[in-house]
Coordinates of C-alpha atoms in Angstrom, one line a residue:
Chain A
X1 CA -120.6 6.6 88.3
X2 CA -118.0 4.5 89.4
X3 CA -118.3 0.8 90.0
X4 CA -115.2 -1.9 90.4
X5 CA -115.6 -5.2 91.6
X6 CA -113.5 -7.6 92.4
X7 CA -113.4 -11.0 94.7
X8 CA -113.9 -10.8 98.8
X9 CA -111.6 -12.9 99.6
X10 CA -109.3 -15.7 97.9
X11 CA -107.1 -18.9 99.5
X12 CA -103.8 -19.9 97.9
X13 CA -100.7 -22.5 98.8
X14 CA -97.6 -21.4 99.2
X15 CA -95.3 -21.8 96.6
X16 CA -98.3 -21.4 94.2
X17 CA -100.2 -19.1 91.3
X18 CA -103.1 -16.7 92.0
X19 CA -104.8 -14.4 90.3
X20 CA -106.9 -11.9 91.4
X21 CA -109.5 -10.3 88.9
X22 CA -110.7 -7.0 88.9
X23 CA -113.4 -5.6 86.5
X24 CA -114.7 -1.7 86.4
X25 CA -117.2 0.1 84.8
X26 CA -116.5 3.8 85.2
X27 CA -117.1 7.5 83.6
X28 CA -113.5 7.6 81.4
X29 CA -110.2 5.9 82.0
X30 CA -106.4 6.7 82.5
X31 CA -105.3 4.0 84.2
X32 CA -105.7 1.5 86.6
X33 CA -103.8 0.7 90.2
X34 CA -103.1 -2.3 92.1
X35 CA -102.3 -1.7 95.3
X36 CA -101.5 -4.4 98.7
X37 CA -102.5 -3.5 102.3
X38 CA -101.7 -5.4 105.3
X39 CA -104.0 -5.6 107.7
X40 CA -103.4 -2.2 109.8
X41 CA -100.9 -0.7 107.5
X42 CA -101.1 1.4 104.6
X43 CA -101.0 0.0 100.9
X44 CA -98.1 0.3 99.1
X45 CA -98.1 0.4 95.0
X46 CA -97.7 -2.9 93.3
X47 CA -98.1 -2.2 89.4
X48 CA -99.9 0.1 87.2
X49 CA -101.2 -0.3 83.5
X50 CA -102.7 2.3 81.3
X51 CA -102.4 0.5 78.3
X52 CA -103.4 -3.0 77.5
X53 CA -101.5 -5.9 77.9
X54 CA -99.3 -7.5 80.7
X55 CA -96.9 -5.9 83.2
X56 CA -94.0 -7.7 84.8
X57 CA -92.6 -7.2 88.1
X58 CA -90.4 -9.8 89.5
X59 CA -93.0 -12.2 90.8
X60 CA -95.8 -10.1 90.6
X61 CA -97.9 -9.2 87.1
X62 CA -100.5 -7.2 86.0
X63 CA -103.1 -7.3 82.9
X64 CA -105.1 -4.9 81.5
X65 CA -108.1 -5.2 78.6
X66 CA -109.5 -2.0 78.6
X67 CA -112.4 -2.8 76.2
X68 CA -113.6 -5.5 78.5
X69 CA -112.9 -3.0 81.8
X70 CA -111.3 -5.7 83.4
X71 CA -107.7 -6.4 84.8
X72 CA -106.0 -9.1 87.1
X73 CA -103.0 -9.3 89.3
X74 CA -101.1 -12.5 88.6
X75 CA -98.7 -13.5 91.9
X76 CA -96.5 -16.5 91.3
X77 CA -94.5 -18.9 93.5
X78 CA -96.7 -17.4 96.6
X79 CA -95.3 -16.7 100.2
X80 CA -97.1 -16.4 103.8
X81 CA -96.0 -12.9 103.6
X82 CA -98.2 -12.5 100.2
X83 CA -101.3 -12.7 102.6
X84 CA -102.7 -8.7 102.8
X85 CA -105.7 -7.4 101.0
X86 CA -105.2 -6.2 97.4
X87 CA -106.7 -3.1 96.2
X88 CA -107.9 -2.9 92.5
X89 CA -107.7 1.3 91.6
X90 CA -109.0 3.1 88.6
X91 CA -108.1 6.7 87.9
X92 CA -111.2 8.1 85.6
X93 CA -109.7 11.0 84.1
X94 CA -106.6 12.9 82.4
X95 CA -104.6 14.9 85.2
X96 CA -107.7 13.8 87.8
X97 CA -106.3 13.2 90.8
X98 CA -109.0 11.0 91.9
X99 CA -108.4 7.2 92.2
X100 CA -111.2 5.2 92.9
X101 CA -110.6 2.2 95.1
X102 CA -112.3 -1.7 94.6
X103 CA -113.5 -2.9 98.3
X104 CA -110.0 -5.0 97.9
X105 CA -109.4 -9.1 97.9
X106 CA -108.0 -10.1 100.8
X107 CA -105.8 -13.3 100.0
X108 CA -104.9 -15.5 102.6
X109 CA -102.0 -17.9 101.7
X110 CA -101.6 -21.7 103.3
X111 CA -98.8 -23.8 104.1
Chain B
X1 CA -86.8 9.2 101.4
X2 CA -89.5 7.9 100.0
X3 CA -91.4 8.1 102.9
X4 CA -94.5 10.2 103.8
X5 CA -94.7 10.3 108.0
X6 CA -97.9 10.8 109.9
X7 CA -98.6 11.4 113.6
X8 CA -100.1 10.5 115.8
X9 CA -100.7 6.8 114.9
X10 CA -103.4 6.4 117.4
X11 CA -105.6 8.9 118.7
X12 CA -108.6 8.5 120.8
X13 CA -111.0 11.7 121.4
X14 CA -114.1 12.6 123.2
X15 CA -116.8 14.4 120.6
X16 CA -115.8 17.9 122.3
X17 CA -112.0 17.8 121.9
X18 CA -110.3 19.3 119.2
X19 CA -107.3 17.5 117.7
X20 CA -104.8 17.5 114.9
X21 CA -103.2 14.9 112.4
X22 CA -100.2 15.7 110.6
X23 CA -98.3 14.9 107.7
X24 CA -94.8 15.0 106.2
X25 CA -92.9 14.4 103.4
X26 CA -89.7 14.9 101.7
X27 CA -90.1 13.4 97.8
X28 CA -91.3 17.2 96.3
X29 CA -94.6 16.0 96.1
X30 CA -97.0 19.2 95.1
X31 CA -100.2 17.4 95.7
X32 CA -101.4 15.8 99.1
X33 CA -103.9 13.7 99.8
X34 CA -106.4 12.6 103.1
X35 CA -108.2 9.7 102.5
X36 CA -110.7 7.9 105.4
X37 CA -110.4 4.1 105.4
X38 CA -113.3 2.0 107.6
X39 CA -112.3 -1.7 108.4
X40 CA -112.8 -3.7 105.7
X41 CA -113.6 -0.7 103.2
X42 CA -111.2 0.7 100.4
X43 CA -109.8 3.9 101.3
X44 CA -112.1 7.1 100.7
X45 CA -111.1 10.7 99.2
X46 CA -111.8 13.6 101.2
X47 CA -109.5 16.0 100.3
X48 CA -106.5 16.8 97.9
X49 CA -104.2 19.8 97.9
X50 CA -102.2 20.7 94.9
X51 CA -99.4 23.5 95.4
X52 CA -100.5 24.2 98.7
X53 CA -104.4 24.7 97.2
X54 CA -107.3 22.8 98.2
X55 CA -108.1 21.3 94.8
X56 CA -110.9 18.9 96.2
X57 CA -113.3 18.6 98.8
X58 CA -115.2 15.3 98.6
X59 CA -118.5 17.0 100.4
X60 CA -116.8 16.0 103.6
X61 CA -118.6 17.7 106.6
X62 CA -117.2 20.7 108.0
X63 CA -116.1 18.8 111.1
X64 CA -112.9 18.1 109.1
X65 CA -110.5 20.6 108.1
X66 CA -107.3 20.4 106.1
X67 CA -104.8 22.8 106.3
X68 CA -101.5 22.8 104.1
X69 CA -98.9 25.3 105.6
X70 CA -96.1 24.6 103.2
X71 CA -95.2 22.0 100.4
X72 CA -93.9 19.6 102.5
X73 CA -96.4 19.7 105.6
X74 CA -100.6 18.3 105.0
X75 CA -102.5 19.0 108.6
X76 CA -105.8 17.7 109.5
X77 CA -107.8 19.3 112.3
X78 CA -110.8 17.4 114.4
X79 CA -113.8 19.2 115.8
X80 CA -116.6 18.1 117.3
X81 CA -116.3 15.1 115.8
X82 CA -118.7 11.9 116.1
X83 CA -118.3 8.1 117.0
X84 CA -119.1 7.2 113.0
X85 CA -115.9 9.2 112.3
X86 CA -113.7 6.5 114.0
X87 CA -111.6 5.1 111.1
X88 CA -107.7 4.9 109.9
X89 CA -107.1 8.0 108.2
X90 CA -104.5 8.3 105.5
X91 CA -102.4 10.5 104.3
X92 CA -100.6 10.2 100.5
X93 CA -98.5 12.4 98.6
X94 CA -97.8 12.2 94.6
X95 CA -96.2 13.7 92.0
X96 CA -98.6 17.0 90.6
X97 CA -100.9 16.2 87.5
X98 CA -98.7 18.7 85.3
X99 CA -95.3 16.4 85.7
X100 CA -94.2 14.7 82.2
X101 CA -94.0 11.7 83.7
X102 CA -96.9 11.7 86.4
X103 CA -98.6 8.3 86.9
X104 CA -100.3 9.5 90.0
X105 CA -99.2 6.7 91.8
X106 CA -99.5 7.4 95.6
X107 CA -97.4 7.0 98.6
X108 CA -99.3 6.2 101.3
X109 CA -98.0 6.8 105.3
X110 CA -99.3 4.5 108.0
X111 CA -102.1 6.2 108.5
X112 CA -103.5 7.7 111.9
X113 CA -105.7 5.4 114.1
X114 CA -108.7 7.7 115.1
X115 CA -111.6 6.7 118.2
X116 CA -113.6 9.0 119.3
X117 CA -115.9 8.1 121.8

């Protein structure tokens, strides 16, 4: 089976550092998704690491230890418009089409 | 265009009515993708086509039925539906499995608003 958990909900100031964890125990691997909704709109792709280690994207990062099934999403110098829900995603096999989604952390960010 | 249109955005129904979604897009995406999302839930899979073939069904009830007329074009049609099948529903596209450089990263549209009451 498929199991990925990660926070409900986080709080963060603006202008700060947050990182959002994300741990899975599933049936194979071939890589792993992070994903931000706002509320009512579709999520739009944010990084995506197969192999271990960290991925950069402008203020945004992404880390990934596969032996310990567990990955985080690092945002830094947040902004009110950071506050969505982000999705943690695991894709469990070669050429499988199927991404399973975490319930998502919804981070709300404070003046 | 990197974008993957859907319509209606909101759509309220009675359980009698029968009623399409659709969806479009324009990247030369070969496989398509409905997923169900319940407030506060992750999105679900229920189905994905892949060159125009239904290439998954996630044992979701016969209520729901896909329909992909051409490459570009991903159709959902509603029957007899029931008030538990009020949620957003979403519609991706990606890049096919058997592209050198696939990631299967998704591209979501806004999703369809659905109430049926």
């Amino acid at each position: 089976g498929q199991n990925i958990d990660q926070p409900t909900e986080m709080t963060a100031t603006e202008g700060a550092i947050v990182q959002i964890n994300c741990t899975y125990q599933t049936s194979g691997f071939n890589g792993l998704f992070w994903y931000q909704q706002h509320a009512g709109e579709a999520p739009t792709f944010l990084s995506y690491n197969v192999l271990d280690g960290l991925e950069e994207k402008g203020r945004f990062s992404s880390f990934l230890s596969r032996s310990k099934g567990y990955s985080y999403l690092l945002l830094k110098e947040l902004q009110m418009k950071d506050s969505a829900s982000y999705l943690c995603a695991v894709r469990a096999g070669a050429g499988s089409y199927q991404l399973t989604f975490g319930k998502g952390t919804k981070l709300s960010v404070i003046p | 265009d990197t974008e993957v249109t859907q319509t209606p955005k909101h759509l309220v129904m009675g359980m009698t009515n029968k009623k399409s979604l659709k969806c479009e897009q324009h990247m030369g995406h070969r496989a398509m993708y409905w997923y169900k999302q319940k407030a506060k839930k992750p999105p679900e899979l229920m189905f994905v086509y892949s060159y125009e073939k239904l290439s998954i069904n996630e044992s979701v009830p016969s209520r729901f039925s896909p329909e992909c007329p051409n490459s570009s074009l991903l159709n959902l049609h509603l029957h007899a539906l029931q008030p538990e099948d009020s949620a957003l529903y979403l519609c991706a596209s990606s890049q096919d499995v058997g592209t050198s450089d696939w990631t299967g990263e998704l591209f979501f549209g806004e999703g369809s608003r659905l109430t049926v009451l």
